[in-house]
Coordinates of N, CA and C in Angstrom, one line a residue:
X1 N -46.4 -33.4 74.4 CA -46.5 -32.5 73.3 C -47.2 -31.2 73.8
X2 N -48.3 -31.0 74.4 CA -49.1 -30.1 75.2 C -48.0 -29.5 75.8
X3 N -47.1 -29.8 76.7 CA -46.1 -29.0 77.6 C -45.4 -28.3 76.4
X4 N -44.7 -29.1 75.8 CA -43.6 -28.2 74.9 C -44.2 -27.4 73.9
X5 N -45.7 -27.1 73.6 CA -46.2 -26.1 73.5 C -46.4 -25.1 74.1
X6 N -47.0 -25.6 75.3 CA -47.3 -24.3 76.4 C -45.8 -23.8 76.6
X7 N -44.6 -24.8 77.1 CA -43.4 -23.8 77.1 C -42.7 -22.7 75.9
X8 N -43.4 -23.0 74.6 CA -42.8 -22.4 73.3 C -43.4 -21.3 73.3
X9 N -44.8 -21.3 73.7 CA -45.9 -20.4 73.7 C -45.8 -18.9 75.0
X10 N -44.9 -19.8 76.5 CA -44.3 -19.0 77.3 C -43.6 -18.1 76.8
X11 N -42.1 -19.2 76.6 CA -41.2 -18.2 75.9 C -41.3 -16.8 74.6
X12 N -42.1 -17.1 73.9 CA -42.9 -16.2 72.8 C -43.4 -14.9 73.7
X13 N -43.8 -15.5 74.7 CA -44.3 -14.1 75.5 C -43.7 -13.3 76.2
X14 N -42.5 -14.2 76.5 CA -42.0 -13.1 77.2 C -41.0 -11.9 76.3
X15 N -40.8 -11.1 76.8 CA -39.9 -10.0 76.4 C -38.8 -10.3 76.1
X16 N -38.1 -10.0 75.1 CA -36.5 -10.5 74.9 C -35.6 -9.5 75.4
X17 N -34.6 -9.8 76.0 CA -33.6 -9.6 76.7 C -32.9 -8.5 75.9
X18 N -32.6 -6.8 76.5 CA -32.3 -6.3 75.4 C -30.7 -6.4 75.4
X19 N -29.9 -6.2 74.4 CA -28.5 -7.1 74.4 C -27.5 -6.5 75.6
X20 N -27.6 -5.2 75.5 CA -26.9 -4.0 76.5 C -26.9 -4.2 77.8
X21 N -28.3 -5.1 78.4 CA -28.7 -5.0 79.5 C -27.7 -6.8 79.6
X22 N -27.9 -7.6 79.1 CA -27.0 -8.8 79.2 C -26.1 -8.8 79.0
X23 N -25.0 -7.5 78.3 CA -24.1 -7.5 78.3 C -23.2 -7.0 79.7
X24 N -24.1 -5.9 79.9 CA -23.7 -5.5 81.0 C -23.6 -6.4 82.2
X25 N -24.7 -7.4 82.6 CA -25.2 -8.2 83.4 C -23.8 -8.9 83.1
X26 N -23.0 -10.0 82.2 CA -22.5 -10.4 82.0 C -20.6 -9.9 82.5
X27 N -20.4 -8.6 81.7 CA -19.7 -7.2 82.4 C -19.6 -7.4 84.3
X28 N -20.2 -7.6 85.1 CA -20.7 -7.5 85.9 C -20.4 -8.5 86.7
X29 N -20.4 -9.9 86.3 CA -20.3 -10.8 87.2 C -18.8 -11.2 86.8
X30 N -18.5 -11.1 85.4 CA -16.7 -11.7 85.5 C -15.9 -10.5 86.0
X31 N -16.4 -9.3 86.2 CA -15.6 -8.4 87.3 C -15.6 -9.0 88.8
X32 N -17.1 -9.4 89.5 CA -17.2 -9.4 90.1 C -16.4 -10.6 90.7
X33 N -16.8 -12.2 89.7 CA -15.7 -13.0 90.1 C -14.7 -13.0 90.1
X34 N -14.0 -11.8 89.5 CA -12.4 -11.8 89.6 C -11.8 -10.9 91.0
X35 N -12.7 -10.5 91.4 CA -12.7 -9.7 93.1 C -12.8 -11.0 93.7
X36 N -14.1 -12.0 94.0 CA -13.8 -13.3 94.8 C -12.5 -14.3 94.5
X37 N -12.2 -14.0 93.5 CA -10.5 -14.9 93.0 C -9.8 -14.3 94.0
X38 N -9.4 -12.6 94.0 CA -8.8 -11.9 94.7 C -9.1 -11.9 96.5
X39 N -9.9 -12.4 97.0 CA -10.3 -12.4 98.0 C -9.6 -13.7 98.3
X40 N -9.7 -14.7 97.9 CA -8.7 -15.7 98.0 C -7.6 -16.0 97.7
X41 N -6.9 -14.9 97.5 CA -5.5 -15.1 97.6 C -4.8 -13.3 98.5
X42 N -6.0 -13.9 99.7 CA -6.0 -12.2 100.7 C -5.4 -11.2 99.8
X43 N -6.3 -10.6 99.0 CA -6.5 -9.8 98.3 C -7.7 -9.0 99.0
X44 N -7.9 -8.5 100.4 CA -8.7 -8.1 100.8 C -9.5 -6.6 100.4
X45 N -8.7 -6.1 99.8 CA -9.8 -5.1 99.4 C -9.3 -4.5 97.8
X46 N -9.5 -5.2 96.7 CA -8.8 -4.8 95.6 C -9.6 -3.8 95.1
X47 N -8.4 -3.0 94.5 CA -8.8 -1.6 93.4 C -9.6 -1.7 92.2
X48 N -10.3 -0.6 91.9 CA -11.0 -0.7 90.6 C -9.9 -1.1 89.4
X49 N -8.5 -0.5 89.9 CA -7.7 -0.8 88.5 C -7.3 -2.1 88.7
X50 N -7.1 -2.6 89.6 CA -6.6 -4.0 89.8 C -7.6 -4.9 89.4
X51 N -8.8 -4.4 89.3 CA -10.2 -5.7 89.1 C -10.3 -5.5 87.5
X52 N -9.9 -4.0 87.2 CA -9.7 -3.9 85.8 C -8.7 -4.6 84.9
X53 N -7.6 -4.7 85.4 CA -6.6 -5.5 84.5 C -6.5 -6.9 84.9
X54 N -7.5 -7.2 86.3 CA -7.6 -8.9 85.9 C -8.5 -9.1 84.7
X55 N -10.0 -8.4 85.1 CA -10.6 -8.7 84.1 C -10.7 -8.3 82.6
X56 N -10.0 -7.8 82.2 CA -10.2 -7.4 80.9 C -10.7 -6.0 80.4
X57 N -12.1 -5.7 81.6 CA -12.6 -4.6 81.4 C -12.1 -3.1 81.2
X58 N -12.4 -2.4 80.7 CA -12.1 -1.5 80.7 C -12.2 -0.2 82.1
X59 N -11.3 0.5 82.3 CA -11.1 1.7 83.8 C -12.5 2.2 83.6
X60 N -13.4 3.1 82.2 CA -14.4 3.7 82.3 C -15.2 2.4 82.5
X61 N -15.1 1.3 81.8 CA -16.6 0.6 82.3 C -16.6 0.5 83.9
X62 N -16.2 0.4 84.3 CA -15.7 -0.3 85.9 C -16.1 1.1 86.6
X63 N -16.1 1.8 86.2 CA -16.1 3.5 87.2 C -17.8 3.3 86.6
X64 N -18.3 3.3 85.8 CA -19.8 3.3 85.3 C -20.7 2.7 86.2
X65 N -19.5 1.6 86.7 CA -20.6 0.3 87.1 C -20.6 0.6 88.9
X66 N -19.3 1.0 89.5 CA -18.9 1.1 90.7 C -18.4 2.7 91.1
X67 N -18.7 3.3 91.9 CA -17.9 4.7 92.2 C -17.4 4.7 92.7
X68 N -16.7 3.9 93.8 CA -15.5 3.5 94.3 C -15.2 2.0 94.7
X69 N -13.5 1.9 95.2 CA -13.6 0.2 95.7 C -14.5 -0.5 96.4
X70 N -15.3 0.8 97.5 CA -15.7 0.3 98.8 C -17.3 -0.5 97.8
X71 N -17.6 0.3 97.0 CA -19.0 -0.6 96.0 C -18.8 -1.4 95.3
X72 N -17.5 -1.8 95.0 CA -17.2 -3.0 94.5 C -17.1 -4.3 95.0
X73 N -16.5 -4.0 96.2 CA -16.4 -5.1 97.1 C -17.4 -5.4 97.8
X74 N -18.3 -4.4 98.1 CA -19.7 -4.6 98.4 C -20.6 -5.6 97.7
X75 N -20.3 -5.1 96.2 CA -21.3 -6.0 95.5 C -20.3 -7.5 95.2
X76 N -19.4 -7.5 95.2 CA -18.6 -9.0 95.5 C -19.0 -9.8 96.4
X77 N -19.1 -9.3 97.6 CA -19.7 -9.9 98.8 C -21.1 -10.2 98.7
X78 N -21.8 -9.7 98.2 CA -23.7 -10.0 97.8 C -23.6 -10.8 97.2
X79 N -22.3 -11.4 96.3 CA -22.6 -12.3 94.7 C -22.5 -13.3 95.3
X80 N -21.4 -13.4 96.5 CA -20.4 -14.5 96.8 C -21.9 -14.9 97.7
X81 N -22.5 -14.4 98.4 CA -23.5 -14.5 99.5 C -24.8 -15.2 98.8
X82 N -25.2 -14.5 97.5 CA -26.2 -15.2 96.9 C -25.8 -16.4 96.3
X83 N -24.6 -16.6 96.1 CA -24.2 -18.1 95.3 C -24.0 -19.0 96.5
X84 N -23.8 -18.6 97.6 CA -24.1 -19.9 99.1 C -25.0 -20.1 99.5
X85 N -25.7 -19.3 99.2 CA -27.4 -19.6 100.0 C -27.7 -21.1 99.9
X86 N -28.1 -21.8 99.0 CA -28.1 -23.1 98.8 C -27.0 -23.8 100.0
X87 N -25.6 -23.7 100.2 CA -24.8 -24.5 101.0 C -25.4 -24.1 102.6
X88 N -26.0 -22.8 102.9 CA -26.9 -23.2 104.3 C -28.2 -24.0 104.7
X89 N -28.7 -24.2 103.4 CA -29.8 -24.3 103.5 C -30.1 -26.0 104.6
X90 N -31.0 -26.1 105.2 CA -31.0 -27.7 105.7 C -32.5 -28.5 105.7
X91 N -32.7 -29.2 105.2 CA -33.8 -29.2 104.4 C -35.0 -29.3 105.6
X92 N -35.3 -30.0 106.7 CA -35.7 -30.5 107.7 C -35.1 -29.8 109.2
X93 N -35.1 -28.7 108.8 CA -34.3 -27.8 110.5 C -34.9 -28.3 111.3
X94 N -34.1 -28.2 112.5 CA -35.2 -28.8 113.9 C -35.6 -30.2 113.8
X95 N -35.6 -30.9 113.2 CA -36.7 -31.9 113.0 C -35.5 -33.6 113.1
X96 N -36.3 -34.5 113.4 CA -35.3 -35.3 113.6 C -34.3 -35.9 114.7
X97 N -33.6 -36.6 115.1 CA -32.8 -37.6 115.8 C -32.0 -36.3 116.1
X98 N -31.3 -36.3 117.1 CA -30.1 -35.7 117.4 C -29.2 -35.7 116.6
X99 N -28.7 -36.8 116.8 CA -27.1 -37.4 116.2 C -27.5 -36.7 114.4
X100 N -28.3 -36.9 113.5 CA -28.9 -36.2 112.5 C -28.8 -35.1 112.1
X101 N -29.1 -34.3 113.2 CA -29.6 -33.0 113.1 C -28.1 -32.1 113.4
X102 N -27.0 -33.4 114.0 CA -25.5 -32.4 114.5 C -24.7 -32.9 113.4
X103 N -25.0 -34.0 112.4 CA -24.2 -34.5 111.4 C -24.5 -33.3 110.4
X104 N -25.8 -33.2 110.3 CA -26.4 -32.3 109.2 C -25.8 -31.0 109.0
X105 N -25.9 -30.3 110.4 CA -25.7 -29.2 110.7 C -23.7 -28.8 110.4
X106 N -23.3 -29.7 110.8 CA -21.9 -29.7 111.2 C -21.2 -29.5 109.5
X107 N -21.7 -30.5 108.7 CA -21.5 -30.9 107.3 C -22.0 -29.5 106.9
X108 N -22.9 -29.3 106.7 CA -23.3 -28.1 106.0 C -22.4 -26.9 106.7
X109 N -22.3 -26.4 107.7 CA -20.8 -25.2 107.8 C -20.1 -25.1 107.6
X110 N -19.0 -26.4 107.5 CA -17.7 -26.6 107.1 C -17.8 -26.9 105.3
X111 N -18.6 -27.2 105.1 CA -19.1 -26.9 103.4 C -19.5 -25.3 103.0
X112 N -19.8 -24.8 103.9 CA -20.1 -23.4 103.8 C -18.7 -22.5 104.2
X113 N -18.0 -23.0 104.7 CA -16.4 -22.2 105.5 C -15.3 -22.6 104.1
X114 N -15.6 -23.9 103.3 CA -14.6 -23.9 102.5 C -14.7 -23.7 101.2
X115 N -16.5 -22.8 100.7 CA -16.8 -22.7 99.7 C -16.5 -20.6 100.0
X116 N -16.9 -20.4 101.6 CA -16.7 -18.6 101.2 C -15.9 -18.8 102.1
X117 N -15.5 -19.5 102.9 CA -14.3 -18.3 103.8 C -13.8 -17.3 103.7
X118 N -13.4 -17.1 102.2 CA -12.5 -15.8 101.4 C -13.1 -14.5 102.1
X119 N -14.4 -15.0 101.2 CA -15.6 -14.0 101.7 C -15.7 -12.9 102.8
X120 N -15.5 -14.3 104.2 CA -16.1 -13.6 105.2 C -14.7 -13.2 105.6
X121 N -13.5 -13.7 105.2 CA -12.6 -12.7 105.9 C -12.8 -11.5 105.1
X122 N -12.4 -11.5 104.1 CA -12.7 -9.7 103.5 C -14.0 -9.0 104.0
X123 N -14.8 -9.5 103.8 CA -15.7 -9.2 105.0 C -15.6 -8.2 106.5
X124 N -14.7 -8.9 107.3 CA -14.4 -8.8 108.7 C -13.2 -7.6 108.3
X125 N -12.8 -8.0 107.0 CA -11.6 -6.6 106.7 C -12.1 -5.4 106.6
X126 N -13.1 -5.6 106.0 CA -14.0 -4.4 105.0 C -14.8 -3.9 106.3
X127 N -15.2 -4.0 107.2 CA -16.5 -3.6 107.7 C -16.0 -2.7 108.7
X128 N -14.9 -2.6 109.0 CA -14.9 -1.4 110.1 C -14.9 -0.2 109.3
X129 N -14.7 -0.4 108.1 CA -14.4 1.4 107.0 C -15.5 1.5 106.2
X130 N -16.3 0.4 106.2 CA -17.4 0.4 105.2 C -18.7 -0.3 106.0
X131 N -19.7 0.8 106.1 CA -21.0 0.7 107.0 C -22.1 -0.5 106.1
X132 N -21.9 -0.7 104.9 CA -22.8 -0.7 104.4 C -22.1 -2.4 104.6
X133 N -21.3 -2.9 104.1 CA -20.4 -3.8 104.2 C -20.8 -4.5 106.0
X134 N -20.3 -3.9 107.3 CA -20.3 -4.2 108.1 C -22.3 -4.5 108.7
X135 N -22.9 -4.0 108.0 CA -24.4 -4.4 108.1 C -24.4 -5.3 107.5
X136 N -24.1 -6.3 106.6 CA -24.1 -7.2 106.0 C -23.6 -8.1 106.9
X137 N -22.6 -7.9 107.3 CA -21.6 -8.7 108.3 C -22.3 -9.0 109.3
X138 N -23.1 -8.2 109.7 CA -24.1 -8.6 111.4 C -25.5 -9.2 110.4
X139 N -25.7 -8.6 109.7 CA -27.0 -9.1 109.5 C -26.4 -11.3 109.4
X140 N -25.7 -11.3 108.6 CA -25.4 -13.0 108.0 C -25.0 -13.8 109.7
X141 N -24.5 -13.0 110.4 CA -23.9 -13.6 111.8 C -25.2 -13.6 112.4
X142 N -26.3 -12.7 112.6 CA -27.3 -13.3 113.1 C -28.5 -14.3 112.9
X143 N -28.1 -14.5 111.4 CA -29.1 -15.2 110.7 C -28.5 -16.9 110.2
X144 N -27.2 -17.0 111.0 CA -26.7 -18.0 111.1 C -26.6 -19.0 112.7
X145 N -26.9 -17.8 113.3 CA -27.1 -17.7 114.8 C -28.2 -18.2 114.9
X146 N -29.4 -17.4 114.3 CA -31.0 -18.0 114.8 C -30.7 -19.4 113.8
X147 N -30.1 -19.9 112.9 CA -30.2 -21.3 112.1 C -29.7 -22.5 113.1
X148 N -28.6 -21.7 113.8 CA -28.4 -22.7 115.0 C -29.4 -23.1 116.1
X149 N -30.3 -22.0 116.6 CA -31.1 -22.0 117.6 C -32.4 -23.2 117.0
X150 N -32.5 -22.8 115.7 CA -33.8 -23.5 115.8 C -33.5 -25.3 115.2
X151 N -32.1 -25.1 114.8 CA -31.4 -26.5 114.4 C -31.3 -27.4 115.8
X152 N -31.2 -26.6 116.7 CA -30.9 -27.2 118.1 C -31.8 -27.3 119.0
X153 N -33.6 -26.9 118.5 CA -34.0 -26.4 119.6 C -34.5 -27.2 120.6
X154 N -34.5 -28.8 120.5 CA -35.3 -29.3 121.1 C -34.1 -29.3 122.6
X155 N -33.2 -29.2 122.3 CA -31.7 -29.3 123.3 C -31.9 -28.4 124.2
X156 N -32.1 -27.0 123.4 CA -31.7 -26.1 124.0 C -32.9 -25.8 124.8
X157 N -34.4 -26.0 124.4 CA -35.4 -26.0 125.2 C -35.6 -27.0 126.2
X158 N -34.6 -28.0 126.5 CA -34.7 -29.0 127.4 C -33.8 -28.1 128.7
X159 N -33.1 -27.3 128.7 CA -32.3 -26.2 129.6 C -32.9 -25.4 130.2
X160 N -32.1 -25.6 131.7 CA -32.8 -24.8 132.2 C -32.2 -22.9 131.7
X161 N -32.5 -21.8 131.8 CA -32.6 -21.1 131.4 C -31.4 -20.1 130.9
X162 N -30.6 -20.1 132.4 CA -28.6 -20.2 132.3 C -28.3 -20.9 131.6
X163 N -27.9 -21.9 131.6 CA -27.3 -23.1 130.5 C -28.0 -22.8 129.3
X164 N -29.1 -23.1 128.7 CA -30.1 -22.5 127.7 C -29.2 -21.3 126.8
X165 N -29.0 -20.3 127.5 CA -28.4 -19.7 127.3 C -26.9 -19.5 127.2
X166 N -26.1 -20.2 128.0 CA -24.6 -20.3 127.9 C -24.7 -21.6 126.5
X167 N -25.2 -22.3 126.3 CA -25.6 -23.2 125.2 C -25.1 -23.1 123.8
X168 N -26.4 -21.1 123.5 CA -26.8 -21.1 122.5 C -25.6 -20.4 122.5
X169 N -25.2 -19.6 123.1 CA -23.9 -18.5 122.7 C -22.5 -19.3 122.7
X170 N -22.4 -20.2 123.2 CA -21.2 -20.9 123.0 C -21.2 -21.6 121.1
X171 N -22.3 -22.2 121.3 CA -22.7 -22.9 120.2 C -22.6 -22.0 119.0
X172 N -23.0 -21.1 119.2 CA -23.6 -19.8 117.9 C -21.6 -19.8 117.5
X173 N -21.2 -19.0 119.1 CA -19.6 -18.4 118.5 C -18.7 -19.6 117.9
X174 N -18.9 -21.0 118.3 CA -18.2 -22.1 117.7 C -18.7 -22.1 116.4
X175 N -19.7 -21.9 115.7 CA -19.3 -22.6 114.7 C -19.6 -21.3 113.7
X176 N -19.5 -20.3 114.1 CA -19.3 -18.9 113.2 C -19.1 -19.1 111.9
X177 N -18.1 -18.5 110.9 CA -17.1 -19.0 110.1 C -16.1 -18.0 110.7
X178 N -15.8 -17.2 111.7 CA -14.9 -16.6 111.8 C -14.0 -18.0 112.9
X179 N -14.5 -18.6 113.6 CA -14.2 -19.6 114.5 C -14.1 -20.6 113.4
X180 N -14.8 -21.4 112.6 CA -14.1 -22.4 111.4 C -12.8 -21.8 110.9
X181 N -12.6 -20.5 110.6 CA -11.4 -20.2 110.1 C -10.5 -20.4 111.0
X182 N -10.2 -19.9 111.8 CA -9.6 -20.1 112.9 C -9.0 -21.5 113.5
X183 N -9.8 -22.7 113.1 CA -10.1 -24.4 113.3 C -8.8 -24.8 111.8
X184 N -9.1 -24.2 111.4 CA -9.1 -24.4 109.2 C -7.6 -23.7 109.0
X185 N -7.7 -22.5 109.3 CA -6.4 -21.7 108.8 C -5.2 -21.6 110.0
X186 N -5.9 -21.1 110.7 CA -4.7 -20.5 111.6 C -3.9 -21.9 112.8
X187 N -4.9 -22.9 113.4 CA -4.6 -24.1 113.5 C -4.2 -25.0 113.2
X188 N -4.6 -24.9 111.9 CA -4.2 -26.0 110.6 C -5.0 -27.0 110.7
X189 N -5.9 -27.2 111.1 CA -6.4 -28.2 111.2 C -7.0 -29.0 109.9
X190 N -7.0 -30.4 110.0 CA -8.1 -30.5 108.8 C -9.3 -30.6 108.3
X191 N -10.2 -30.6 107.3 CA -11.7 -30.6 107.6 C -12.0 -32.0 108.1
X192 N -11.2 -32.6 108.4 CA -11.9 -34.0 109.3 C -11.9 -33.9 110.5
X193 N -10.4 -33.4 110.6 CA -10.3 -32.8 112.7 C -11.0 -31.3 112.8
X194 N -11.3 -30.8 112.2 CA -12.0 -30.1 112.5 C -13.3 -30.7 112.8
X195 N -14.2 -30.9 111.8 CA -15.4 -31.7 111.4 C -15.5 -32.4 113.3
X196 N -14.5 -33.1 113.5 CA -14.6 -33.8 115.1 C -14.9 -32.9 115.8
X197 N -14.0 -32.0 115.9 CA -14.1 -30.4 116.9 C -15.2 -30.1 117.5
X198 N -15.7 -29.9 115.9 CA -17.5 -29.3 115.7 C -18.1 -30.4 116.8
X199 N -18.1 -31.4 116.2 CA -18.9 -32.3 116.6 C -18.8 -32.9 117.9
X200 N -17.6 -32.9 118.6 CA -17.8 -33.6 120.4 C -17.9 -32.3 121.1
X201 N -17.6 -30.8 120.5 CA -17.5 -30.0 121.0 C -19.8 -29.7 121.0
X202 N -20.4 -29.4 120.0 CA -21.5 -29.8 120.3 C -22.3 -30.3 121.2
X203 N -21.9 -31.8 121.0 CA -22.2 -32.9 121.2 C -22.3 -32.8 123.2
X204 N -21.1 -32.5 122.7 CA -20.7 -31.8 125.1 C -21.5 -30.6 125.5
X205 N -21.6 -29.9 124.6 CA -22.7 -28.4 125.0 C -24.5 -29.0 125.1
X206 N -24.7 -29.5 124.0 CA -26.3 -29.7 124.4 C -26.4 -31.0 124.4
X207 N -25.9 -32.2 124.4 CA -26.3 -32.9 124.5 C -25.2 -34.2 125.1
X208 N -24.8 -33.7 126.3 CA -23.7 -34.4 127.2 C -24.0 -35.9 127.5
X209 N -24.7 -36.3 127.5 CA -25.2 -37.7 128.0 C -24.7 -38.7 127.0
X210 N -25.1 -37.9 125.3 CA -24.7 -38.6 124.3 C -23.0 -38.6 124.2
X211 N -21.9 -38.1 124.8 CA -20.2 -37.3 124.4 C -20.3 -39.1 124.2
X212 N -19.3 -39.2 123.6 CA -18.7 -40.3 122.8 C -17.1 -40.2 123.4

């Protein structure tokens, strides 16, 4: 009873939402997911009027909100980025059995490759014309890069300092998403033979003793 007062008592205090600002907010994200619809169905760089007559919105809202495509797609790619965060996440990095730590790791990319792949191709479309776009692009590749290093590190600190390093860079560009897609789309492969790929391909980089 104590709790569901203190929460009634919270709520009371905070500020109410003014409607313009939630509508807008609201405005905002069903434009925005109708750009990630469009992204998957290589729709790589859709127009303000094309995002306008999927969604409903109006040409002036959509110009209010964005000043051209290149900010649209921009903020498409942020939404689609902030709604994956959770699919990288690994709860225990580094820590743990081998075989563990490549099941973990493996699972979680190819859950991450078939939740955005859209993403990162439009992405890789967008970034040679759009700076702001292609800084996003390196920033996420490096920060999937160091998740590998420190997911692997007891391996890769068992190397000597060549290998160490032929290791981490082979490892990092295998399991990119630009290299899942590649596994996934253009190969055909399926997420199970893929999923293997990942894994004896690994498996033979840092930790060869264990190849199966």
């Amino acid at each position: 009873m104590a709790m569901t007062e203190a929460a009634t008592t919270q709520q009371s205090d905070e500020p109410p939402i003014d409607g313009r600002v939630a509508r807008r907010r609201r405005n905002l994200d069903a434009v925005l997911d109708v750009v990630l619809e469009m992204f998957a169905e290589d729709m790589m760089f859709p127009s303000i009027e094309q995002a306008s007559k999927r969604s409903g919105l109006s040409l002036r809202s959509l110009y209010r909100y964005f000043a051209d495509p290149g900010e649209l797609v921009e903020a498409a790619i942020k939404r689609s980025q902030a709604q994956a965060a959770e699919l990288t996440h690994l709860a225990r990095i580094g820590e743990g059995p081998f075989a563990g730590r490549l099941d973990d790791f493996v699972s979680m990319r190819l859950r991450l490759y078939e939740a955005n792949g859209s993403m990162f191709r439009a992405t890789i479309h967008n970034a040679a014309h759009h700076p702001r776009v292609r800084d996003e692009m390196h920033k996420n590749r490096q920060l999937l890069r160091q998740q590998f290093e420190r997911q692997f590190g007891p391996e890769l600190a068992a190397l000597p300092a060549r290998a160490r390093m032929s290791a981490l860079e082979a490892g990092n560009a295998l399991t990119q998403v630009d290299s899942l897609d590649l596994l996934r789309r253009v190969r055909n492969l399926t997420a199970a033979e893929a999923e293997a790929v990942l894994h004896d391909a690994l498996t033979a980089l840092l930790a060869p003793h264990s190849f199966r």
